[in-house]
Amino acid sequence: DEKYTLSHIGSMLSERNPVILWQVLAEIIREVDGFAEDFELKLIGTVAHDILVTIRSYDLHKHLNLMGYVPHRGAVKHQKQSQVLLLVKINSVETKSIIPGKVFEYMVSGRPIIGIGPTGSDFAEILEETNTGVFIDYSEKEKLKQTILDYYSQYKSGNLVVDSSGTGQYSRKNLTARLAEILQ
């Protein structure tokens, strides 16, 4: 994408409303010259009405590209075109051990990932281990702001890339082989 796009692909349910993200984006738009012109928030898939209301309350609707449902092939295309991918988990103890399949699709896109979730989320370790993104706890507002600004700076200089490592261990083939070993 030509713009600095932050994209979430998939269902964004009411329980996944990352208010911390909307707060940070609104602050950056007010504080950083040129960010408002460069920025686009892409939400691809189903988005709950109350999330759209929250986005509007932070005056981010002007930057919103609400795309609705896109077939899988189109979703993969958007993943690769986006500047930064957003992965948002429900902020609860029950979801900490759930690793969404989306994290693996995001990893192969070659785009940096900002993962937002509860402390101790299992997918945080995967992002760190593979160097494919940054995990942000719901209480880490300044870390989220700095991460978005760091990626924006890299975008402006034409150097927004992911230097991933070890993602091959998460391929379907390798994971299936590991499961087969466990089941033997």
mmCIF file of C-alpha atoms in Angstrom:
data_model
loop_
_atom_site.group_PDB
_atom_site.id
_atom_site.type_symbol
_atom_site.label_atom_id
_atom_site.label_comp_id
_atom_site.label_asym_id
_atom_site.label_seq_id
_atom_site.Cartn_x
_atom_site.Cartn_y
_atom_site.Cartn_z
ATOM 1 C CA ASP A 1 0.000 0.000 0.000
ATOM 2 C CA GLU A 2 1.148 3.523 -0.638
ATOM 3 C CA LYS A 3 -0.325 4.753 2.637
ATOM 4 C CA TYR A 4 0.821 3.690 6.083
ATOM 5 C CA THR A 5 -1.870 1.036 6.494
ATOM 6 C CA LEU A 6 -2.615 -0.794 9.699
ATOM 7 C CA SER A 7 -4.824 -3.725 8.746
ATOM 8 C CA HIS A 8 -6.900 -6.198 10.712
ATOM 9 C CA ILE A 9 -8.142 -9.117 8.653
ATOM 10 C CA GLY A 10 -10.927 -11.274 10.051
ATOM 11 C CA SER A 11 -13.762 -10.841 12.508
ATOM 12 C CA MET A 12 -13.448 -8.004 14.969
ATOM 13 C CA LEU A 13 -16.007 -8.860 17.592
ATOM 14 C CA SER A 14 -17.238 -6.589 20.390
ATOM 15 C CA GLU A 15 -15.036 -8.378 22.921
ATOM 16 C CA ARG A 16 -11.967 -7.544 20.806
ATOM 17 C CA ASN A 17 -12.410 -3.786 20.850
ATOM 18 C CA PRO A 18 -8.832 -2.528 21.353
ATOM 19 C CA VAL A 19 -9.641 0.861 22.856
ATOM 20 C CA ILE A 20 -5.954 1.300 23.696
ATOM 21 C CA LEU A 21 -5.205 1.207 19.944
ATOM 22 C CA TRP A 22 -7.836 3.820 19.085
ATOM 23 C CA GLN A 23 -6.501 6.090 21.866
ATOM 24 C CA VAL A 24 -2.928 5.782 20.620
ATOM 25 C CA LEU A 25 -3.823 6.388 16.979
ATOM 26 C CA ALA A 26 -5.830 9.506 17.887
ATOM 27 C CA GLU A 27 -2.875 10.826 19.909
ATOM 28 C CA ILE A 28 -0.394 10.178 17.107
ATOM 29 C CA ILE A 29 -2.647 11.922 14.567
ATOM 30 C CA ARG A 30 -2.746 15.001 16.824
ATOM 31 C CA GLU A 31 0.958 14.960 17.699
ATOM 32 C CA VAL A 32 2.870 13.848 14.589
ATOM 33 C CA ASP A 33 2.974 16.081 11.523
ATOM 34 C CA GLY A 34 2.042 14.238 8.338
ATOM 35 C CA PHE A 35 0.754 11.101 10.047
ATOM 36 C CA ALA A 36 -2.912 11.944 9.381
ATOM 37 C CA GLU A 37 -2.215 12.256 5.648
ATOM 38 C CA ASP A 38 -0.215 9.028 5.506
ATOM 39 C CA PHE A 39 -2.392 6.837 7.723
ATOM 40 C CA GLU A 40 -5.157 4.399 6.780
ATOM 41 C CA LEU A 41 -6.890 1.896 9.063
ATOM 42 C CA LYS A 42 -8.081 -1.123 7.074
ATOM 43 C CA LEU A 43 -10.631 -3.423 8.660
ATOM 44 C CA ILE A 44 -11.275 -6.410 6.437
ATOM 45 C CA GLY A 45 -14.025 -8.754 7.566
ATOM 46 C CA THR A 46 -16.909 -8.479 9.973
ATOM 47 C CA VAL A 47 -16.648 -5.563 12.412
ATOM 48 C CA ALA A 48 -19.016 -5.182 15.354
ATOM 49 C CA HIS A 49 -21.111 -2.019 15.409
ATOM 50 C CA ASP A 50 -19.837 -0.915 18.827
ATOM 51 C CA ILE A 51 -16.256 -1.028 17.534
ATOM 52 C CA LEU A 52 -17.224 1.315 14.712
ATOM 53 C CA VAL A 53 -18.873 3.605 17.284
ATOM 54 C CA THR A 54 -15.654 3.618 19.335
ATOM 55 C CA ILE A 55 -13.560 4.370 16.236
ATOM 56 C CA ARG A 56 -15.855 7.294 15.450
ATOM 57 C CA SER A 57 -15.625 8.565 19.042
ATOM 58 C CA TYR A 58 -11.839 8.897 18.555
ATOM 59 C CA ASP A 59 -12.407 10.665 15.213
ATOM 60 C CA LEU A 60 -10.643 7.860 13.337
ATOM 61 C CA HIS A 61 -13.492 7.203 10.895
ATOM 62 C CA LYS A 62 -11.853 9.653 8.464
ATOM 63 C CA HIS A 63 -8.970 7.204 8.143
ATOM 64 C CA LEU A 64 -11.067 4.042 8.068
ATOM 65 C CA ASN A 65 -11.281 1.779 5.047
ATOM 66 C CA LEU A 66 -14.028 -0.662 6.049
ATOM 67 C CA MET A 67 -13.790 -3.402 3.464
ATOM 68 C CA GLY A 68 -16.176 -6.056 4.764
ATOM 69 C CA TYR A 69 -15.832 -9.678 3.761
ATOM 70 C CA VAL A 70 -13.094 -10.522 1.266
ATOM 71 C CA PRO A 71 -12.488 -14.054 -0.122
ATOM 72 C CA HIS A 72 -9.388 -15.805 1.267
ATOM 73 C CA ARG A 73 -7.261 -15.087 -1.803
ATOM 74 C CA GLY A 74 -8.081 -11.384 -1.500
ATOM 75 C CA ALA A 75 -7.354 -11.432 2.234
ATOM 76 C CA VAL A 76 -3.904 -12.894 1.584
ATOM 77 C CA LYS A 77 -3.290 -10.177 -1.010
ATOM 78 C CA HIS A 78 -4.222 -7.468 1.511
ATOM 79 C CA GLN A 79 -1.945 -9.065 4.116
ATOM 80 C CA LYS A 80 1.016 -8.756 1.776
ATOM 81 C CA GLN A 81 0.119 -5.210 0.691
ATOM 82 C CA SER A 82 -0.478 -3.769 4.158
ATOM 83 C CA GLN A 83 2.281 -1.935 5.936
ATOM 84 C CA VAL A 84 1.467 -3.381 9.390
ATOM 85 C CA LEU A 85 -0.887 -6.190 10.395
ATOM 86 C CA LEU A 86 -3.004 -6.075 13.550
ATOM 87 C CA LEU A 87 -3.783 -9.181 15.575
ATOM 88 C CA VAL A 88 -6.196 -8.517 18.432
ATOM 89 C CA LYS A 89 -7.157 -11.058 21.094
ATOM 90 C CA ILE A 90 -9.909 -10.773 23.668
ATOM 91 C CA ASN A 91 -8.508 -9.402 26.926
ATOM 92 C CA SER A 92 -9.296 -12.330 29.229
ATOM 93 C CA VAL A 93 -7.519 -15.116 31.073
ATOM 94 C CA GLU A 94 -9.475 -17.691 29.046
ATOM 95 C CA THR A 95 -7.975 -16.542 25.734
ATOM 96 C CA LYS A 96 -4.293 -16.478 26.759
ATOM 97 C CA SER A 97 -3.641 -20.033 25.559
ATOM 98 C CA ILE A 98 -5.529 -19.674 22.275
ATOM 99 C CA ILE A 99 -3.214 -19.256 19.301
ATOM 100 C CA PRO A 100 -5.219 -17.956 16.354
ATOM 101 C CA GLY A 101 -4.498 -19.495 12.960
ATOM 102 C CA LYS A 102 -4.277 -15.948 11.657
ATOM 103 C CA VAL A 103 -0.895 -15.491 13.344
ATOM 104 C CA PHE A 104 0.619 -18.109 11.034
ATOM 105 C CA GLU A 105 -0.932 -16.577 7.909
ATOM 106 C CA TYR A 106 0.277 -13.162 9.002
ATOM 107 C CA MET A 107 3.810 -14.483 9.581
ATOM 108 C CA VAL A 108 4.241 -15.651 5.979
ATOM 109 C CA SER A 109 3.047 -12.303 4.595
ATOM 110 C CA GLY A 110 6.403 -10.709 5.362
ATOM 111 C CA ARG A 111 4.758 -7.731 7.052
ATOM 112 C CA PRO A 112 5.324 -6.665 10.669
ATOM 113 C CA ILE A 113 2.637 -7.698 13.146
ATOM 114 C CA ILE A 114 1.344 -5.792 16.138
ATOM 115 C CA GLY A 115 -0.286 -8.321 18.443
ATOM 116 C CA ILE A 116 -2.521 -6.989 21.212
ATOM 117 C CA GLY A 117 -3.690 -9.351 23.924
ATOM 118 C CA PRO A 118 -3.713 -10.250 27.593
ATOM 119 C CA THR A 119 -0.499 -10.708 29.554
ATOM 120 C CA GLY A 120 0.935 -14.179 29.108
ATOM 121 C CA SER A 121 -0.622 -14.821 25.691
ATOM 122 C CA ASP A 122 0.957 -17.836 24.005
ATOM 123 C CA PHE A 123 1.122 -16.124 20.625
ATOM 124 C CA ALA A 124 3.389 -13.428 22.124
ATOM 125 C CA GLU A 125 6.177 -15.985 22.367
ATOM 126 C CA ILE A 126 5.704 -16.936 18.709
ATOM 127 C CA LEU A 127 5.970 -13.314 17.529
ATOM 128 C CA GLU A 128 9.112 -12.797 19.595
ATOM 129 C CA GLU A 129 10.711 -16.128 18.691
ATOM 130 C CA THR A 130 10.212 -15.583 14.940
ATOM 131 C CA ASN A 131 10.927 -11.836 14.989
ATOM 132 C CA THR A 132 7.734 -11.236 13.003
ATOM 133 C CA GLY A 133 6.216 -8.608 15.239
ATOM 134 C CA VAL A 134 5.670 -7.051 18.627
ATOM 135 C CA PHE A 135 3.281 -8.168 21.341
ATOM 136 C CA ILE A 136 1.497 -5.486 23.352
ATOM 137 C CA ASP A 137 -0.413 -6.139 26.553
ATOM 138 C CA TYR A 138 -3.625 -4.149 26.998
ATOM 139 C CA SER A 139 -1.900 -2.107 29.733
ATOM 140 C CA GLU A 140 1.115 -1.093 27.600
ATOM 141 C CA LYS A 141 -0.131 2.069 25.948
ATOM 142 C CA GLU A 142 3.291 3.725 25.631
ATOM 143 C CA LYS A 143 4.839 0.577 24.144
ATOM 144 C CA LEU A 144 2.037 0.440 21.571
ATOM 145 C CA LYS A 145 2.518 4.096 20.705
ATOM 146 C CA GLN A 146 6.278 3.697 20.344
ATOM 147 C CA THR A 147 5.875 0.566 18.196
ATOM 148 C CA ILE A 148 3.487 2.325 15.807
ATOM 149 C CA LEU A 149 5.825 5.325 15.634
ATOM 150 C CA ASP A 150 8.876 3.097 15.029
ATOM 151 C CA TYR A 151 7.099 1.286 12.192
ATOM 152 C CA TYR A 152 5.916 4.639 10.814
ATOM 153 C CA SER A 153 9.472 5.966 10.830
ATOM 154 C CA GLN A 154 10.643 2.848 8.974
ATOM 155 C CA TYR A 155 7.756 3.274 6.494
ATOM 156 C CA LYS A 156 8.726 6.905 5.844
ATOM 157 C CA SER A 157 12.335 5.918 5.180
ATOM 158 C CA GLY A 158 11.324 3.002 2.929
ATOM 159 C CA ASN A 159 12.752 0.416 5.331
ATOM 160 C CA LEU A 160 9.666 -1.240 6.837
ATOM 161 C CA VAL A 161 10.612 -4.895 6.544
ATOM 162 C CA VAL A 162 10.480 -8.009 8.688
ATOM 163 C CA ASP A 163 13.662 -9.949 9.326
ATOM 164 C CA SER A 164 11.913 -13.118 10.433
ATOM 165 C CA SER A 165 13.622 -16.306 11.503
ATOM 166 C CA GLY A 166 12.400 -19.767 12.363
ATOM 167 C CA THR A 167 8.956 -19.438 10.809
ATOM 168 C CA GLY A 168 9.398 -22.752 8.980
ATOM 169 C CA GLN A 169 8.883 -24.665 12.213
ATOM 170 C CA TYR A 170 5.265 -23.480 12.150
ATOM 171 C CA SER A 171 4.447 -24.798 8.665
ATOM 172 C CA ARG A 172 1.549 -27.248 8.468
ATOM 173 C CA LYS A 173 3.972 -29.962 7.391
ATOM 174 C CA ASN A 174 6.298 -29.456 10.366
ATOM 175 C CA LEU A 175 3.501 -29.072 12.898
ATOM 176 C CA THR A 176 1.794 -32.218 11.593
ATOM 177 C CA ALA A 177 5.083 -34.131 11.859
ATOM 178 C CA ARG A 178 5.508 -32.957 15.454
ATOM 179 C CA LEU A 179 1.941 -34.001 16.280
ATOM 180 C CA ALA A 180 2.533 -37.420 14.703
ATOM 181 C CA GLU A 181 5.595 -37.878 16.916
ATOM 182 C CA ILE A 182 3.583 -37.017 20.009
ATOM 183 C CA LEU A 183 0.793 -39.430 19.086
ATOM 184 C CA GLN A 184 3.150 -42.370 18.513
#
